[in-house]
CSV table of C-alpha atoms in Angstrom, one decimal:
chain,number,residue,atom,x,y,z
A,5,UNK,CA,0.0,0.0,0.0
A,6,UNK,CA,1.0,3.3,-0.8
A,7,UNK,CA,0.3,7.1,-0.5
A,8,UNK,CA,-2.6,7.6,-3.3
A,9,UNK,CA,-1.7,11.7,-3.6
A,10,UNK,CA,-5.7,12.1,-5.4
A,11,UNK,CA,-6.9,10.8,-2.3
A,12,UNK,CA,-5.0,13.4,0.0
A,13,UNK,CA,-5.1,17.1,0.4
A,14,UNK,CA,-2.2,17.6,2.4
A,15,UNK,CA,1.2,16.5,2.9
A,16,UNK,CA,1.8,17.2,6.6
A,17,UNK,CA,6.5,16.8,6.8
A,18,UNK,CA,6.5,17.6,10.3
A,19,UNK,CA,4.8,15.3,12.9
A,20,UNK,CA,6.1,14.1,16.2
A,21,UNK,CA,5.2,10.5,17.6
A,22,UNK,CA,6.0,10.7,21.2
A,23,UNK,CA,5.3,7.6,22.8
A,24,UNK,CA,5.3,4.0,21.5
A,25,UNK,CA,3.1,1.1,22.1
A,26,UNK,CA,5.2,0.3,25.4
A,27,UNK,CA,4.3,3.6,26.9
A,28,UNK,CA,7.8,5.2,26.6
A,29,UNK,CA,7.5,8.5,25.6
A,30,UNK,CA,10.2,10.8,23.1
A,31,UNK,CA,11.9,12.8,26.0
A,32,UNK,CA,12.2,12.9,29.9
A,33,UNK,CA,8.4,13.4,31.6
A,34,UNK,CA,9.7,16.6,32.9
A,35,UNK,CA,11.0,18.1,29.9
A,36,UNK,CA,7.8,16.8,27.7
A,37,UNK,CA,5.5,18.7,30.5
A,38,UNK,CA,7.5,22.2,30.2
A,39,UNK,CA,6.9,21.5,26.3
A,40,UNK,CA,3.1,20.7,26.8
A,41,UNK,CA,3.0,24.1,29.4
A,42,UNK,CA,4.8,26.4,27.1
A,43,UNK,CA,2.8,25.6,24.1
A,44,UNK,CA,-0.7,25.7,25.5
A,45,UNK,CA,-1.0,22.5,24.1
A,46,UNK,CA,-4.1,20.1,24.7
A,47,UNK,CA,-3.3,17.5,22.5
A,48,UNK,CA,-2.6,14.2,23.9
A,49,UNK,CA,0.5,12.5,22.9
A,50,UNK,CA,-0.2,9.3,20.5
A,51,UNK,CA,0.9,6.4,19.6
A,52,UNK,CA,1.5,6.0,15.6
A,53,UNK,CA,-1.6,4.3,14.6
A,54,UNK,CA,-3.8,6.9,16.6
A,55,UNK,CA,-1.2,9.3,14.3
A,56,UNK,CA,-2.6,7.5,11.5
A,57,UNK,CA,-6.1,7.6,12.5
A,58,UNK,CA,-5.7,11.1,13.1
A,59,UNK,CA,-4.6,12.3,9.7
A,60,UNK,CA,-6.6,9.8,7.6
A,61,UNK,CA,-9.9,11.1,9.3
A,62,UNK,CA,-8.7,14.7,7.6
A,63,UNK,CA,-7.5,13.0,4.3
A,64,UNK,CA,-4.0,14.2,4.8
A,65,UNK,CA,-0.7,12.0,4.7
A,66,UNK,CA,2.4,12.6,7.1
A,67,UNK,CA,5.8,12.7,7.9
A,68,UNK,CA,6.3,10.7,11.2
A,69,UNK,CA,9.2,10.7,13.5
A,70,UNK,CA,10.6,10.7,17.1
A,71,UNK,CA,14.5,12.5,18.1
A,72,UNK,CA,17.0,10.2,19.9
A,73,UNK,CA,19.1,12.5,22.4
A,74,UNK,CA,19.5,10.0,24.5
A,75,UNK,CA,23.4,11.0,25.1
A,76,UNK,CA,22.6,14.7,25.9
A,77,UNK,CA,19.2,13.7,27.6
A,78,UNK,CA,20.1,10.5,29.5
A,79,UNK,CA,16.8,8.7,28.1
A,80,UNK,CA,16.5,6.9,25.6
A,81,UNK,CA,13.4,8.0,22.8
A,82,UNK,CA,10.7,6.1,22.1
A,83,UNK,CA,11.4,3.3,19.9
A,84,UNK,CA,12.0,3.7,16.1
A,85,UNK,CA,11.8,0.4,15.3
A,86,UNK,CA,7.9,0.5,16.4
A,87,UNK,CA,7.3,3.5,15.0
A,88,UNK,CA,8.3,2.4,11.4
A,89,UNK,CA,6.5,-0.8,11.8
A,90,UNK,CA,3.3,1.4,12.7
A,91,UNK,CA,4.0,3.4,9.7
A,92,UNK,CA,4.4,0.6,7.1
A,93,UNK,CA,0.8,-0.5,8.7
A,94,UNK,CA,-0.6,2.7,7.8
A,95,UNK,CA,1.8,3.2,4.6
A,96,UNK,CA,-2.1,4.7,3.4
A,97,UNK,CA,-1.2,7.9,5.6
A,98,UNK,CA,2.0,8.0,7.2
A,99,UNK,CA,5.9,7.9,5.8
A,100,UNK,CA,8.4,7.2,8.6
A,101,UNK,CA,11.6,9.0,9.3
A,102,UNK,CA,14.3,7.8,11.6
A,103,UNK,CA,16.4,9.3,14.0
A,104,UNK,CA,19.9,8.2,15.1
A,105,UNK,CA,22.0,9.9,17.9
A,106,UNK,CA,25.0,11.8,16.5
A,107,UNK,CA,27.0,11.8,19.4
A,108,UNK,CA,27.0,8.3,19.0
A,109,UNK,CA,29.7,8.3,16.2
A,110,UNK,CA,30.5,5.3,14.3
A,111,UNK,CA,27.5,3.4,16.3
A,112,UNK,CA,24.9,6.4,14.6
A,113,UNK,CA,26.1,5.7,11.6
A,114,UNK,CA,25.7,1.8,11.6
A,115,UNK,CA,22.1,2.8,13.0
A,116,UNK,CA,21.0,4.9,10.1
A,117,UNK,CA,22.3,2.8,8.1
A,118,UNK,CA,19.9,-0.4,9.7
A,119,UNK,CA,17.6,2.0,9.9
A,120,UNK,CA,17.1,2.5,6.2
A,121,UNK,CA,17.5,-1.1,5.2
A,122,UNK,CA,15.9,-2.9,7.7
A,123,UNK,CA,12.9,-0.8,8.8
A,124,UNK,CA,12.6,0.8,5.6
A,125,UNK,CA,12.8,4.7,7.1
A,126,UNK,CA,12.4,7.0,3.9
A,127,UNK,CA,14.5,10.1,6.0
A,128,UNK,CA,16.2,11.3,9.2
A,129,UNK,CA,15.4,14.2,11.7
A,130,UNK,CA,17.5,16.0,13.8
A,131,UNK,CA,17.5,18.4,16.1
A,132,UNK,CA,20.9,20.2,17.1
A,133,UNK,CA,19.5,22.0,20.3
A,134,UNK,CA,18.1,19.1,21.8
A,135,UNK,CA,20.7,16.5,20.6
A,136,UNK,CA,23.4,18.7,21.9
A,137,UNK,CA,26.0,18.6,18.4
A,138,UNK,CA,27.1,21.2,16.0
A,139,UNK,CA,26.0,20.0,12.5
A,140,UNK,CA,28.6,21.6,11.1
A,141,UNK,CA,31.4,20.3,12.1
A,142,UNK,CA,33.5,17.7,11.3
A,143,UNK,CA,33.2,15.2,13.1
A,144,UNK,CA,29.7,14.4,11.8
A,145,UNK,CA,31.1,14.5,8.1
A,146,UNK,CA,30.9,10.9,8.3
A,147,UNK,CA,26.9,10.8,9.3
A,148,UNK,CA,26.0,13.2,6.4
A,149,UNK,CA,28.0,10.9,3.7
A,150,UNK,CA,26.2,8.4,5.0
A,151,UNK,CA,22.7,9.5,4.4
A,152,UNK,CA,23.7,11.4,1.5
A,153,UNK,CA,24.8,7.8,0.1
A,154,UNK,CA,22.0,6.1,1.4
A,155,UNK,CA,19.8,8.6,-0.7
A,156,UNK,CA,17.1,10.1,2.0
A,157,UNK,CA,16.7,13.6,3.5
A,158,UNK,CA,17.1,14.7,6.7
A,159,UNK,CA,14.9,17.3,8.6
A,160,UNK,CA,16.9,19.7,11.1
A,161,UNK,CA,15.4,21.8,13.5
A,162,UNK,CA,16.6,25.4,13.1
A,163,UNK,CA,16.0,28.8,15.1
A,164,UNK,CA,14.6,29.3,18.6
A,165,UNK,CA,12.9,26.0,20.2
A,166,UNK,CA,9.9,25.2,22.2
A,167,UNK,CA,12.2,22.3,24.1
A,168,UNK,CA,13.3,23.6,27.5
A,169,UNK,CA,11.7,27.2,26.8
A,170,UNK,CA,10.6,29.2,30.0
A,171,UNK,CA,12.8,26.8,32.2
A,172,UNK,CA,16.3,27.6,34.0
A,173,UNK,CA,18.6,28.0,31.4
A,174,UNK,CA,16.2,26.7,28.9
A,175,UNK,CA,17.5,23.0,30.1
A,176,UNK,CA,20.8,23.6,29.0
A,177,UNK,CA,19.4,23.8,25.4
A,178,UNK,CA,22.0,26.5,22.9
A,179,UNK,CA,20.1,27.7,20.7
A,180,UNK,CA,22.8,28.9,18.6
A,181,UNK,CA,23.4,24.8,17.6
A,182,UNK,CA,20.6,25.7,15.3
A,183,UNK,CA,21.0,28.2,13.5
A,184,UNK,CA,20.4,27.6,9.9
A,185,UNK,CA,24.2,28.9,8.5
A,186,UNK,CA,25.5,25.2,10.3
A,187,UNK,CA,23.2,24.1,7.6
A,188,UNK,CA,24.6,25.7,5.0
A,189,UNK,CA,28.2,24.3,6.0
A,190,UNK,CA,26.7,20.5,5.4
A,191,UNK,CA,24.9,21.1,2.2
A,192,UNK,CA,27.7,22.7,0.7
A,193,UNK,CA,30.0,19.8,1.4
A,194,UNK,CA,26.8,17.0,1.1
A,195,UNK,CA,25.5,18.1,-2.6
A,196,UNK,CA,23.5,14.7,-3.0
A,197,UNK,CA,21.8,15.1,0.7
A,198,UNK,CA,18.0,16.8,0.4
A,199,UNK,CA,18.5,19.1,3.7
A,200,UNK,CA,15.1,20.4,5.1
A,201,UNK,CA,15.1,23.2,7.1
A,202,UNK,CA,12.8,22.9,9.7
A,203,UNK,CA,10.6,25.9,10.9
A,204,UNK,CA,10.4,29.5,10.2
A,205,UNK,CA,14.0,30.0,11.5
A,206,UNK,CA,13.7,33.2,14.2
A,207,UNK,CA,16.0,34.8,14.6
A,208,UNK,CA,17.5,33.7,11.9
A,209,UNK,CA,14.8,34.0,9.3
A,210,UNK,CA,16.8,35.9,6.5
A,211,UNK,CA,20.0,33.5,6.8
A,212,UNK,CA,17.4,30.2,6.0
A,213,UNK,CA,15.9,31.8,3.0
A,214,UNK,CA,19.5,33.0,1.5
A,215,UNK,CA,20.5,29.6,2.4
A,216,UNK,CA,17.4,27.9,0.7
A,217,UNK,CA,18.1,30.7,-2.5
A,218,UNK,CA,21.7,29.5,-3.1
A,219,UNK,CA,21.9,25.9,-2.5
A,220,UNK,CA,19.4,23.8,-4.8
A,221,UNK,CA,19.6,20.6,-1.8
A,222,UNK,CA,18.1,22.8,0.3
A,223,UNK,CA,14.1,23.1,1.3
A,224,UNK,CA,12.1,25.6,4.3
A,225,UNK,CA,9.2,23.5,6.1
A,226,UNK,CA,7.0,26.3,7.5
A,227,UNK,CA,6.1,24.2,10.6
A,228,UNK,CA,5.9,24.8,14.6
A,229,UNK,CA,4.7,28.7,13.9
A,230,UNK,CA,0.8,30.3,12.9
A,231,UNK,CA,0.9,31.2,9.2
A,232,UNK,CA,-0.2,34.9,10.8
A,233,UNK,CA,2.9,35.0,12.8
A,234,UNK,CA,5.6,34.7,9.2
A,235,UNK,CA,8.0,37.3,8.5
A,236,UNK,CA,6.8,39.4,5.6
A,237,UNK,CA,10.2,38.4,3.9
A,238,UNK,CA,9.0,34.8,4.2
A,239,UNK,CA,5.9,35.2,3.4
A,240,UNK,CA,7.2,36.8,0.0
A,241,UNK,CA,9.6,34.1,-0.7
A,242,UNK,CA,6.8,31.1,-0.5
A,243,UNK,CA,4.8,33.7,-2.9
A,244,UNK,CA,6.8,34.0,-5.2
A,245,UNK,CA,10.9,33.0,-6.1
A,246,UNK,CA,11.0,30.2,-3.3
A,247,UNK,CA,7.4,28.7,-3.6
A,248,UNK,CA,8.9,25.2,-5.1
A,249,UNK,CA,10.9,24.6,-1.9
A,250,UNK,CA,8.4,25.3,0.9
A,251,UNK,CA,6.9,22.6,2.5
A,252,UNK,CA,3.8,22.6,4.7
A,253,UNK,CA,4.6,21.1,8.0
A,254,UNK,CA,2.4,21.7,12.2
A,255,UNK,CA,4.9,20.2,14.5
A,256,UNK,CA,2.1,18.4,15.7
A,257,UNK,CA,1.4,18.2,18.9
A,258,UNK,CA,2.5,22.1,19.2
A,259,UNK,CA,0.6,23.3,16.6
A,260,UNK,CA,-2.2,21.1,14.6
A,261,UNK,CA,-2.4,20.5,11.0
A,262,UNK,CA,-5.5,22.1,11.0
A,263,UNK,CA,-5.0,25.3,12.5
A,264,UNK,CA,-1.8,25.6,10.1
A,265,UNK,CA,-4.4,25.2,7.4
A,266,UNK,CA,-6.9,27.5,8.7
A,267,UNK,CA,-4.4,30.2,9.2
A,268,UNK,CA,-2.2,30.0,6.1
A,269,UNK,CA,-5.7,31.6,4.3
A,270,UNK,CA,-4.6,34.6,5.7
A,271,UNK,CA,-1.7,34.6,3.3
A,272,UNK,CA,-4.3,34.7,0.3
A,273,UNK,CA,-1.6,33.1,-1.5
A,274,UNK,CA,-2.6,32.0,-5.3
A,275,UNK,CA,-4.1,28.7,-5.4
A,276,UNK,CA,-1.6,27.0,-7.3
A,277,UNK,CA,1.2,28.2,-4.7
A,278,UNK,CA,-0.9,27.0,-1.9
A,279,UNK,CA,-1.3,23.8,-3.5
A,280,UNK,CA,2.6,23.1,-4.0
A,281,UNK,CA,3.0,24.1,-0.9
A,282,UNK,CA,0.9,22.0,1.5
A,283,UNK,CA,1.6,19.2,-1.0
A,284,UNK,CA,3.1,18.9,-4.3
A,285,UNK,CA,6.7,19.7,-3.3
A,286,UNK,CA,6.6,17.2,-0.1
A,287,UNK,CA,5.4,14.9,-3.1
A,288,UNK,CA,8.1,15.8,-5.5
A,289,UNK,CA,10.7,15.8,-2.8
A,290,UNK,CA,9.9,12.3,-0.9
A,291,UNK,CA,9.4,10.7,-4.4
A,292,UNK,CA,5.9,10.1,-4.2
A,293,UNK,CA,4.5,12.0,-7.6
């Protein structure tokens, strides 16, 4: 079974599963409560086939995924391995991404490398912040080849984060381990890896759209902030001279799919824009038209 793109409206690239069939959940209980409390979130956490449920019900397909930070967090993420099965279950719906700890060296790379061939993950997401690692530097050269041999993209968080916001030194989050030029560093040296810029990038908002302007690898999913709340300058480059690379993504459980939807009207963006955006360039990018 496979994503039927006339029976969808949406392509959703940015969609958190925090907790697996087990009950273990993506980060510390703490840390997933200051997230819940800073976001004004109600939505419950779900498991991947209530994800599935969820988005079929709206006749949207997703991009599913979990973060393992289990060196900078001490805990270990919910588990990949049952959130690609899930996905493969609801392969009507859902496409699965993996996630692999960089601080992990040669053992992350083995693991995306599994990843990929044995659970069949179509991608990877990362988030610096959280995962505590420069993306830039060299050390992780040998993670990018790897993905950017293995052929899928990778989703990185960039600019300011909801994770640790409002707490004592914001959990010992840096927020400058995501800012978007880091990006720039990897897809310059990585031409062959599809890097997805994830969010509208405050503060950084000008650097991600250069970025997205100059290299052709490189894509903006508009995710995690209210349509109303973009940059003018943003708003301008998904009009008009960056419309092919903007993806539509919530950052669900932050921010639903359907408020993103609702909102992004306010944009009165032209029809065919809004359709590549919330879903023929996820389809052109993930290989699905």
């Amino acid at each position: 079974m496979t994503i039927d793109l006339n029976a969808v409206t949406a392509i959703d690239v940015h969609v958190h599963v925090q907790i697996d069939d087990s009950g273990r959940t993506a980060s510390p209980p703490a840390l997933t409560a200051a997230m819940a409390a800073y976001f004004g979130s109600s939505e419950p956490p779900r498991t991947v086939d209530a994800t599935a449920h969820y988005y079929r019900e709206r006749k949207m397909a997703a991009v599913v995924f979990t973060v393992d930070a289990t060196t900078n967090l001490g805990h270990a993420p919910n588990s990949i391995d049952d959130l690609a099965a899930g996905a493969h279950r609801n392969a009507d719906v859902l496409i699965p991404f993996g996630s692999v700890d960089p601080l992990q060296g040669e053992a992350a790379v083995e693991e995306a490398r599994r990843q990929v061939g044995e659970l069949g993950v179509r991608g990877f997401k990362f988030h610096p912040s959280v995962q505590g690692f420069d993306p830039s530097a060299d050390e992780f050269d040998p993670l990018w080849s790897t993905i950017e041999e293995l052929g899928v993209p990778i989703i990185v968080h960039t600019g300011q984060t909801g994770a640790g916001a409002g707490t004592p030194g914001g959990w010992g989050f840096r927020l400058s381990l995501s800012n978007p030029m880091l990006l720039d560093d990897v897809a310059a040296r990585h031409p062959d890896l599809q890097v997805i810029m994830a969010h509208p990038s405050v503060p950084w908002q000008d650097e991600a759209l250069s970025i997205a302007t100059h290299k052709l690898n490189t894509w903006i999913d508009l995710s995690g902030w209210s349509p109303k709340y973009f940059s003018p300058a943003l708003v301008r480059a998904a009009r008009t001279y960056l419309k092919h690379k903007m993806l539509f993504g919530s950052d669900m459980p932050a921010l639903t799919p359907d408020r993103w939807l609702n909102d992004v009207q306010t944009l009165e963006l032209p029809a065919d824009v809004h359709e590549m955006i919330v879903k023929q360039n996820a389809a052109r990018l993930l290989g699905l038209s």
